[in-house]
PDB file of C-alpha atoms in Angstrom:
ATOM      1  CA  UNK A 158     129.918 105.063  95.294  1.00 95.00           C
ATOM      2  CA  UNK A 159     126.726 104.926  97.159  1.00 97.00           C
ATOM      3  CA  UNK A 160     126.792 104.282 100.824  1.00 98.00           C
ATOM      4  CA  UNK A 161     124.325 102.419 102.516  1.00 98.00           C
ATOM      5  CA  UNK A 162     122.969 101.993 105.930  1.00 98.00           C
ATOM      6  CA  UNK A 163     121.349  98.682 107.065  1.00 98.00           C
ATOM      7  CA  UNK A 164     118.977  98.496 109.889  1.00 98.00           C
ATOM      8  CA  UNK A 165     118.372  95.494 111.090  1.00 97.00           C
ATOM      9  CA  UNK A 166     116.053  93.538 114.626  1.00 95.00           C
ATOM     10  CA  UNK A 167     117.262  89.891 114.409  1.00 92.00           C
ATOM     11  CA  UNK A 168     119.018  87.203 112.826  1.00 93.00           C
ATOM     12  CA  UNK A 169     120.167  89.783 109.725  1.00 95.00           C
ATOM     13  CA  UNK A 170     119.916  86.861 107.077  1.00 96.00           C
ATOM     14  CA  UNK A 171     118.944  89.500 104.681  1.00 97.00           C
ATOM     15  CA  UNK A 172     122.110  91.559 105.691  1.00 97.00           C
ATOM     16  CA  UNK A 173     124.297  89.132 104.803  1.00 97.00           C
ATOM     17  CA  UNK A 174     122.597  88.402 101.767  1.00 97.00           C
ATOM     18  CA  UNK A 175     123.374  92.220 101.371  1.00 98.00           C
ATOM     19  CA  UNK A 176     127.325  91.521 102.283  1.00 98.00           C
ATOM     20  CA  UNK A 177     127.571  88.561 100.158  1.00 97.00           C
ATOM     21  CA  UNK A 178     126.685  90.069  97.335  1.00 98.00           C
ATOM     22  CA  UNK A 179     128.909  93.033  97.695  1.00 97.00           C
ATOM     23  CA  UNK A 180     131.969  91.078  98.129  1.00 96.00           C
ATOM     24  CA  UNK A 181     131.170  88.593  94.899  1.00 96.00           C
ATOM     25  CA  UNK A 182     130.287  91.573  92.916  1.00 96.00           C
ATOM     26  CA  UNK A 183     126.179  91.262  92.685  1.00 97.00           C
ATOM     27  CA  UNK A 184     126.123  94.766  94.198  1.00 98.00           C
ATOM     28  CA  UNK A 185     128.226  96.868  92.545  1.00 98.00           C
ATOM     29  CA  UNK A 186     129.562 100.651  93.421  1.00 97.00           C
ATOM     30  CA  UNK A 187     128.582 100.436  96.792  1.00 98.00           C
ATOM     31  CA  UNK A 188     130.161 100.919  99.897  1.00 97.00           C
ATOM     32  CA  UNK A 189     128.395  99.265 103.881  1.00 98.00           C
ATOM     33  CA  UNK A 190     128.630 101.883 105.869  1.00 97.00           C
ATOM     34  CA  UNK A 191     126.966 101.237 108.632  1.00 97.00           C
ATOM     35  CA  UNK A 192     124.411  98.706 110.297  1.00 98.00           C
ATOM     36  CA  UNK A 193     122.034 100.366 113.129  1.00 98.00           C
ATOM     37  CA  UNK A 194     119.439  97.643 115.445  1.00 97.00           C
ATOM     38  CA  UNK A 195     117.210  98.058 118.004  1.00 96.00           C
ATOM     39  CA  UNK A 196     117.943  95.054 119.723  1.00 95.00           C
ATOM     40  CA  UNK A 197     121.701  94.567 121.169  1.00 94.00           C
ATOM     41  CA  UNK A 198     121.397  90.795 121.259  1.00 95.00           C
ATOM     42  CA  UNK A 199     120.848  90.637 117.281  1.00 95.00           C
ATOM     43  CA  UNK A 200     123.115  88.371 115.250  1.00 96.00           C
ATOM     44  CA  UNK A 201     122.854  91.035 112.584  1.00 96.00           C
ATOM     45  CA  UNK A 202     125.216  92.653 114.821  1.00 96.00           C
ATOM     46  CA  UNK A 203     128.086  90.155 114.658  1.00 96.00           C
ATOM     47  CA  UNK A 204     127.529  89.829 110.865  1.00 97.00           C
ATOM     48  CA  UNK A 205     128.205  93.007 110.702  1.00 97.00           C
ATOM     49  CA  UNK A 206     131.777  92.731 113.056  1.00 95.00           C
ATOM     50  CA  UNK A 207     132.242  89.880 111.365  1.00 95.00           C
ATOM     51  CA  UNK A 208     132.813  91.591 107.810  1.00 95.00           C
ATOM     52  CA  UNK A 209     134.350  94.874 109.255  1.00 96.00           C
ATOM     53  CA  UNK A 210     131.235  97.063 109.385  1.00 97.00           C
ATOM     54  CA  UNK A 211     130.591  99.344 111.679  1.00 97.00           C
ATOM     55  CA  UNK A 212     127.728  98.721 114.200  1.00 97.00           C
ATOM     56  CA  UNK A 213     125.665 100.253 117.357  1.00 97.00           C
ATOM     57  CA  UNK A 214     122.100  99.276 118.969  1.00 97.00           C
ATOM     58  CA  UNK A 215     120.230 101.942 119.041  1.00 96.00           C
ATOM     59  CA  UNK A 216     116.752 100.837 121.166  1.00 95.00           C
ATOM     60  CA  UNK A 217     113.650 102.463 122.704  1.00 93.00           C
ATOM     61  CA  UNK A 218     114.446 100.366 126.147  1.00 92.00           C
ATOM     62  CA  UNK A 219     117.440 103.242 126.825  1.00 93.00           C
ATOM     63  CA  UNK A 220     115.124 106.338 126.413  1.00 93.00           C
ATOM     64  CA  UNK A 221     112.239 107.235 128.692  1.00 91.00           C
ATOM     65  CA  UNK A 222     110.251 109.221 125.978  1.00 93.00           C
ATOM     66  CA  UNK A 223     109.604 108.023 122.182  1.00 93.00           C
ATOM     67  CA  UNK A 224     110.647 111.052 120.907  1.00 94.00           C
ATOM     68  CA  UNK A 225     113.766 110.973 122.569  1.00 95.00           C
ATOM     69  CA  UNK A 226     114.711 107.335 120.745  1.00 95.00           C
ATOM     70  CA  UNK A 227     113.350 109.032 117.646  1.00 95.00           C
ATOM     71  CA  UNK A 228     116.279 111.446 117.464  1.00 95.00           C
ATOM     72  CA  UNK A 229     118.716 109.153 118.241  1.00 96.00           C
ATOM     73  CA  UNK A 230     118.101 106.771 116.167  1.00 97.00           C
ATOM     74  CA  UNK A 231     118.078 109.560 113.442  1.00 97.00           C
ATOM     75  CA  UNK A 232     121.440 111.070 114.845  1.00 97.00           C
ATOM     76  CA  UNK A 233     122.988 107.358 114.432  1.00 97.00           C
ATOM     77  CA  UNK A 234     121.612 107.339 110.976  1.00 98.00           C
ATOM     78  CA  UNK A 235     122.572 110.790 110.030  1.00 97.00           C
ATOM     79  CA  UNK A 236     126.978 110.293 111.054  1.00 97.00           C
ATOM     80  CA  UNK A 237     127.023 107.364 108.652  1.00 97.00           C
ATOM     81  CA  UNK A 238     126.752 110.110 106.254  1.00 97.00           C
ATOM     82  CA  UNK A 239     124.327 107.467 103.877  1.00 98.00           C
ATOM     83  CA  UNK A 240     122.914 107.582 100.274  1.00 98.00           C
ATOM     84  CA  UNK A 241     120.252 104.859 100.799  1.00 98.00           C
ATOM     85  CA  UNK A 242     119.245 103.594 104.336  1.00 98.00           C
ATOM     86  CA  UNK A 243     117.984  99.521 103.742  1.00 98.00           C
ATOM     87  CA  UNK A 244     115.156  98.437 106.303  1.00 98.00           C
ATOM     88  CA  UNK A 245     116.473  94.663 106.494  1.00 96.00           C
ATOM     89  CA  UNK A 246     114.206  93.244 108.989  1.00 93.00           C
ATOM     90  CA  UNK A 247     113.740  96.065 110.912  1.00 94.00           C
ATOM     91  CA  UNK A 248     110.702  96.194 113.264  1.00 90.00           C
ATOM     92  CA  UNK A 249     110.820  99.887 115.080  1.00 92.00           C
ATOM     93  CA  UNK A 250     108.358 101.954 113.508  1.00 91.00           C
ATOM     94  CA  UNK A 251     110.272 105.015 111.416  1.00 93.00           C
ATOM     95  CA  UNK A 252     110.147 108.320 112.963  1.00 92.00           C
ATOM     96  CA  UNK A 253     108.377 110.612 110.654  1.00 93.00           C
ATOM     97  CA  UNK A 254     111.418 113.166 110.192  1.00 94.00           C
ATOM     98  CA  UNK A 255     113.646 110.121 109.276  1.00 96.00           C
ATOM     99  CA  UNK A 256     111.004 109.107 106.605  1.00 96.00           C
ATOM    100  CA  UNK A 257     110.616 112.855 105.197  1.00 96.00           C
ATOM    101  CA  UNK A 258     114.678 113.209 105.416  1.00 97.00           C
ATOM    102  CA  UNK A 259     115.329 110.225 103.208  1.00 97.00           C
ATOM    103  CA  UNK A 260     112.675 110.332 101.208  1.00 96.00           C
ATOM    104  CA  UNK A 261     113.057 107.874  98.218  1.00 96.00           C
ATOM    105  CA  UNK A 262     116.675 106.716  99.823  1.00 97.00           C
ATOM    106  CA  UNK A 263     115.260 103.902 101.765  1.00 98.00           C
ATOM    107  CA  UNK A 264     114.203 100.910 101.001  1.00 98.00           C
ATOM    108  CA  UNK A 265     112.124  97.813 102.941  1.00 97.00           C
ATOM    109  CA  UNK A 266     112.038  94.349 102.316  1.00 97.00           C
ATOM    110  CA  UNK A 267     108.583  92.990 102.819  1.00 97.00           C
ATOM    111  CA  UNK A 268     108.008  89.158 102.543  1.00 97.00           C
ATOM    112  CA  UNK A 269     104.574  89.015 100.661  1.00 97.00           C
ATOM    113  CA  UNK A 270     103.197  90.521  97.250  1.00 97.00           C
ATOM    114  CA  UNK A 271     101.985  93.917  98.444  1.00 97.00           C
ATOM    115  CA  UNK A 272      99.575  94.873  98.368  1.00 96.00           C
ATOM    116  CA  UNK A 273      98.809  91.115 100.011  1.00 96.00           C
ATOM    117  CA  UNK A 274      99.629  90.639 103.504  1.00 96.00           C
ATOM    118  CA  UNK A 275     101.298  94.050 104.144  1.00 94.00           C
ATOM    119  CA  UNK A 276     100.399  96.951 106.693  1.00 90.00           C
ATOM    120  CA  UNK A 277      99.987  97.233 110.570  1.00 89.00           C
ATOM    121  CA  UNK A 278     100.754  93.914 112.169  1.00 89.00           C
ATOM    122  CA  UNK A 279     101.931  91.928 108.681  1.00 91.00           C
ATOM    123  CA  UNK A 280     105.694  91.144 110.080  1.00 90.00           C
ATOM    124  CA  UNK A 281     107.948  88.046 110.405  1.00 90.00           C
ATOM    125  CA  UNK A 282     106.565  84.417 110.499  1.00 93.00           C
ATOM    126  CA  UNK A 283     102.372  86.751 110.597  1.00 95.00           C
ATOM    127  CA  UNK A 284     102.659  87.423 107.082  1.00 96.00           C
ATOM    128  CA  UNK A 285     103.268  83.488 106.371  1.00 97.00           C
ATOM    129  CA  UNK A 286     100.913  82.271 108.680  1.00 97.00           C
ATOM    130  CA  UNK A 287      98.408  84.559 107.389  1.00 97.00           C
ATOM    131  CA  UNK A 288      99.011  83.560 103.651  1.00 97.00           C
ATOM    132  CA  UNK A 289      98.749  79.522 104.190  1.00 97.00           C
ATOM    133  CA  UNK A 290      95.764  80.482 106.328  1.00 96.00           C
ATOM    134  CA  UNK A 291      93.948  82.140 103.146  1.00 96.00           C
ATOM    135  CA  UNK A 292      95.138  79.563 101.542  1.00 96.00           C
ATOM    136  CA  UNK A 293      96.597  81.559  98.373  1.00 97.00           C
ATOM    137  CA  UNK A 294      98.692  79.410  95.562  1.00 97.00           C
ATOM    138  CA  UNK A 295     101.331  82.179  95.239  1.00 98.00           C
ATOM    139  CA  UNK A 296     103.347  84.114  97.567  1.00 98.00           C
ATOM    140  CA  UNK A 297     106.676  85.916  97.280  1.00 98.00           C
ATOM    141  CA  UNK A 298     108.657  89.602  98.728  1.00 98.00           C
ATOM    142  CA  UNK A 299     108.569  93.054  97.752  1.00 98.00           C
ATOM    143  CA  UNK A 300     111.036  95.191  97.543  1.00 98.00           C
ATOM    144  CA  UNK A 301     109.602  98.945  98.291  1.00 98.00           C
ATOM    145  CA  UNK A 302     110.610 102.608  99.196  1.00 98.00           C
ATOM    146  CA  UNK A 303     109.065 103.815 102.459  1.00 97.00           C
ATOM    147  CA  UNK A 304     107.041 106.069 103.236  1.00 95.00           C
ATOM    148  CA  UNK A 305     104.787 108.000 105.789  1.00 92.00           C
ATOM    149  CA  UNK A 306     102.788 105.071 105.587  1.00 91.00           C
ATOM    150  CA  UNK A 307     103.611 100.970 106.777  1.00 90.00           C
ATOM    151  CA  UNK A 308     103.762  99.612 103.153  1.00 93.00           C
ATOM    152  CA  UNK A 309     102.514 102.029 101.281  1.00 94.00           C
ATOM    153  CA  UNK A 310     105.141 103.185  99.593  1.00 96.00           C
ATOM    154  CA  UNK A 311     106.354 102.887  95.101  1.00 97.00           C
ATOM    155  CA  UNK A 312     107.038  99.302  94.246  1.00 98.00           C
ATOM    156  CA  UNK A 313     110.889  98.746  93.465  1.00 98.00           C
ATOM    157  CA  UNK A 314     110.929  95.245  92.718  1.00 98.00           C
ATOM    158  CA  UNK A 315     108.495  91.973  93.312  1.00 98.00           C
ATOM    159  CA  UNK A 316     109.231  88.013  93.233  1.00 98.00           C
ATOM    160  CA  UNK A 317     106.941  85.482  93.512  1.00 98.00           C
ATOM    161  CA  UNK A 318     107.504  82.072  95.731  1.00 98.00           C
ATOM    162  CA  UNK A 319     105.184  79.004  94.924  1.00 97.00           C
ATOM    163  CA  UNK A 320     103.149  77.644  97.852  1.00 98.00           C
ATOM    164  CA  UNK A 321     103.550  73.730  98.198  1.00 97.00           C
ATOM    165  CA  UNK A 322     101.184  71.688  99.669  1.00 95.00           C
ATOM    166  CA  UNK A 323     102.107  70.665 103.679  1.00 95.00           C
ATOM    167  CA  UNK A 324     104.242  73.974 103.804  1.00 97.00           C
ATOM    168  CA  UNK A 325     104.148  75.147 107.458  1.00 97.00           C
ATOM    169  CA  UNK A 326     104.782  78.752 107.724  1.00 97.00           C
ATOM    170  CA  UNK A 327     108.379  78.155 109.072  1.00 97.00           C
ATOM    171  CA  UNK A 328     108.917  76.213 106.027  1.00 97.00           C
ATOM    172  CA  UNK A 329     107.544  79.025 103.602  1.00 97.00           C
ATOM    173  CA  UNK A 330     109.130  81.821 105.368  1.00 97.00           C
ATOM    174  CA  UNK A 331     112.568  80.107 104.530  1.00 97.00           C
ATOM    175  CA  UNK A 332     111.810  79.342 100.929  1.00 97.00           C
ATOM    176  CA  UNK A 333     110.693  82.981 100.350  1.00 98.00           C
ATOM    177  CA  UNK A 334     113.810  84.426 101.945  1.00 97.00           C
ATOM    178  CA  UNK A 335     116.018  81.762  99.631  1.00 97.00           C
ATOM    179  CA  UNK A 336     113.855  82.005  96.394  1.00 98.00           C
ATOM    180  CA  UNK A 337     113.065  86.071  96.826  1.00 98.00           C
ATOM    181  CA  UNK A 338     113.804  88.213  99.508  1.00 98.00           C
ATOM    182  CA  UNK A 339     117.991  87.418  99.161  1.00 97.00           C
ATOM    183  CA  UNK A 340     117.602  87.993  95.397  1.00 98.00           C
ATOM    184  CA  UNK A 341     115.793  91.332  94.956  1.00 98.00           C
ATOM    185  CA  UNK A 342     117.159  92.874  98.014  1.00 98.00           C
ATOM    186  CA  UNK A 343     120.830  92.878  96.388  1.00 98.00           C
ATOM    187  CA  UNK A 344     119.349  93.884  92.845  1.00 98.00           C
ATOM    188  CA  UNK A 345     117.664  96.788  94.206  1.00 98.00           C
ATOM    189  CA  UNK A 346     120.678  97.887  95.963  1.00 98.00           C
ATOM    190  CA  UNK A 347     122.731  97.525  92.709  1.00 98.00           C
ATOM    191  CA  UNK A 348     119.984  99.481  90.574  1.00 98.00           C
ATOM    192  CA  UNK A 349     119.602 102.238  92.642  1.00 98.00           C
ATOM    193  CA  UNK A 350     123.844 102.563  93.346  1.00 98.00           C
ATOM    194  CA  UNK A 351     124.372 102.367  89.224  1.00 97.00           C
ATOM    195  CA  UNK A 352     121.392 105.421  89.063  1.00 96.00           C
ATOM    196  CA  UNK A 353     118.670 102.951  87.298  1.00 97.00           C
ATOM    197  CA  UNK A 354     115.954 104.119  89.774  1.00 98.00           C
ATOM    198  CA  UNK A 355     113.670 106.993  89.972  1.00 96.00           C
ATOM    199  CA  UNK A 356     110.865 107.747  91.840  1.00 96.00           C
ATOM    200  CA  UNK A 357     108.017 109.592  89.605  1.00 94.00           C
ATOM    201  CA  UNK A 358     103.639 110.037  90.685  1.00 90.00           C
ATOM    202  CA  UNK A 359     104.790 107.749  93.468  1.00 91.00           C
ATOM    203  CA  UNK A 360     106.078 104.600  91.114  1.00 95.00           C
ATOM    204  CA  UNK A 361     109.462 103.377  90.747  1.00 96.00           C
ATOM    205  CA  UNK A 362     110.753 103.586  87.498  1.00 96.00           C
ATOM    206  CA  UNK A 363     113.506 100.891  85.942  1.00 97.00           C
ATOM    207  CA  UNK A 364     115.543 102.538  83.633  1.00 94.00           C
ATOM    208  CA  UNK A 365     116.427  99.784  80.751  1.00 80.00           C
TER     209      UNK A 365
END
């Protein structure tokens, strides 16, 4: 049974993609242990009541230093006890120890074809407005491990969105969370809980 941590900043529509698809079996052999935010007024929060799961805001407004928050947040991690930690919408930057602890056990959801419209400052409704701004025919999410760097890290699994013409980046942002995002999120989950995934010359590798 693999037990996963979600962290989560807002609305967590991605999280309950994540809980829907462990109660109608899309995610199998895995147990929600935990959700963690940074922001106490996040809906993910409820969701997360809502279903049973347990859930704490841990935030950088409580602490005076950084580094302070930084081992919190990786105490509040760390009690959960998890196999994979999911990054579903969650905009604190890691702390470096939290990335080298779990290294290759957790996971981001990015809403653009990396290596398009990723790194420092891609987030949220940017990466959409940036996209229809270029004016590209294709968008879509990516789901990847994380590492040391923002976005860098091996390539788990990628789906692409079509770009209509008129779509406002409100508009896009909601198809590629329908179309993409809440469909790879759950299949990477179920890969890596059924032991499909491994992490080799930093690529992920889909056992078939």
């Amino acid at each position: 049974m693999l037990n996963v941590v979600v962290m989560v900043s807002g609305g967590g529509t991605n999280l309950q993609a994540i809980i829907d698809a462990v109660d109608n079996g899309t995610i199998t052999n895995t147990r929600l242990e935990g959700v963690i935010s940074n922001n106490k007024n996040a809906y993910a929060l409820e969701r997360a009541r809502i279903r049973g799961i347990p859930a704490q805001c841990v935030s950088p407004k409580d602490y005076e230093e950084r580094a302070q928050f930084n081992r919190k947040l990786l105490e509040a991690v760390d009690a959960y006890e998890p196999d994979l930690v999911v990054l579903a919408g969650f905009l604190v930057v890691i702390p470096p120890e939290m990335t080298a602890k779990y290294k290759n056990r957790m996971i981001n959801i990015h809403p653009s074809l990396i290596p398009s419209f990723c790194g420092t400052g891609y987030y949220g409704l940017k990466v959409h407005e940036a996209a229809l701004e270029r004016g590209v025919r294709v968008v879509g999410a990516t789901v990847h491990f994380v590492d040391e760097g923002t976005d860098t890290g091996p390539i788990l699994l990628q789906k692409a969105v079509e770009v209509k013409q008129g779509d406002t980046p409100k508009e896009l942002q909601r198809r590629v969370m329908e179309q993409a995002e809440w469909k790879i999120l759950p299949r990477a989950i179920d890969l890596i809980a059924n032991g499909k995934v491994t992490v080799k010359d930093k690529k992920a590798i889909i056992a078939q």
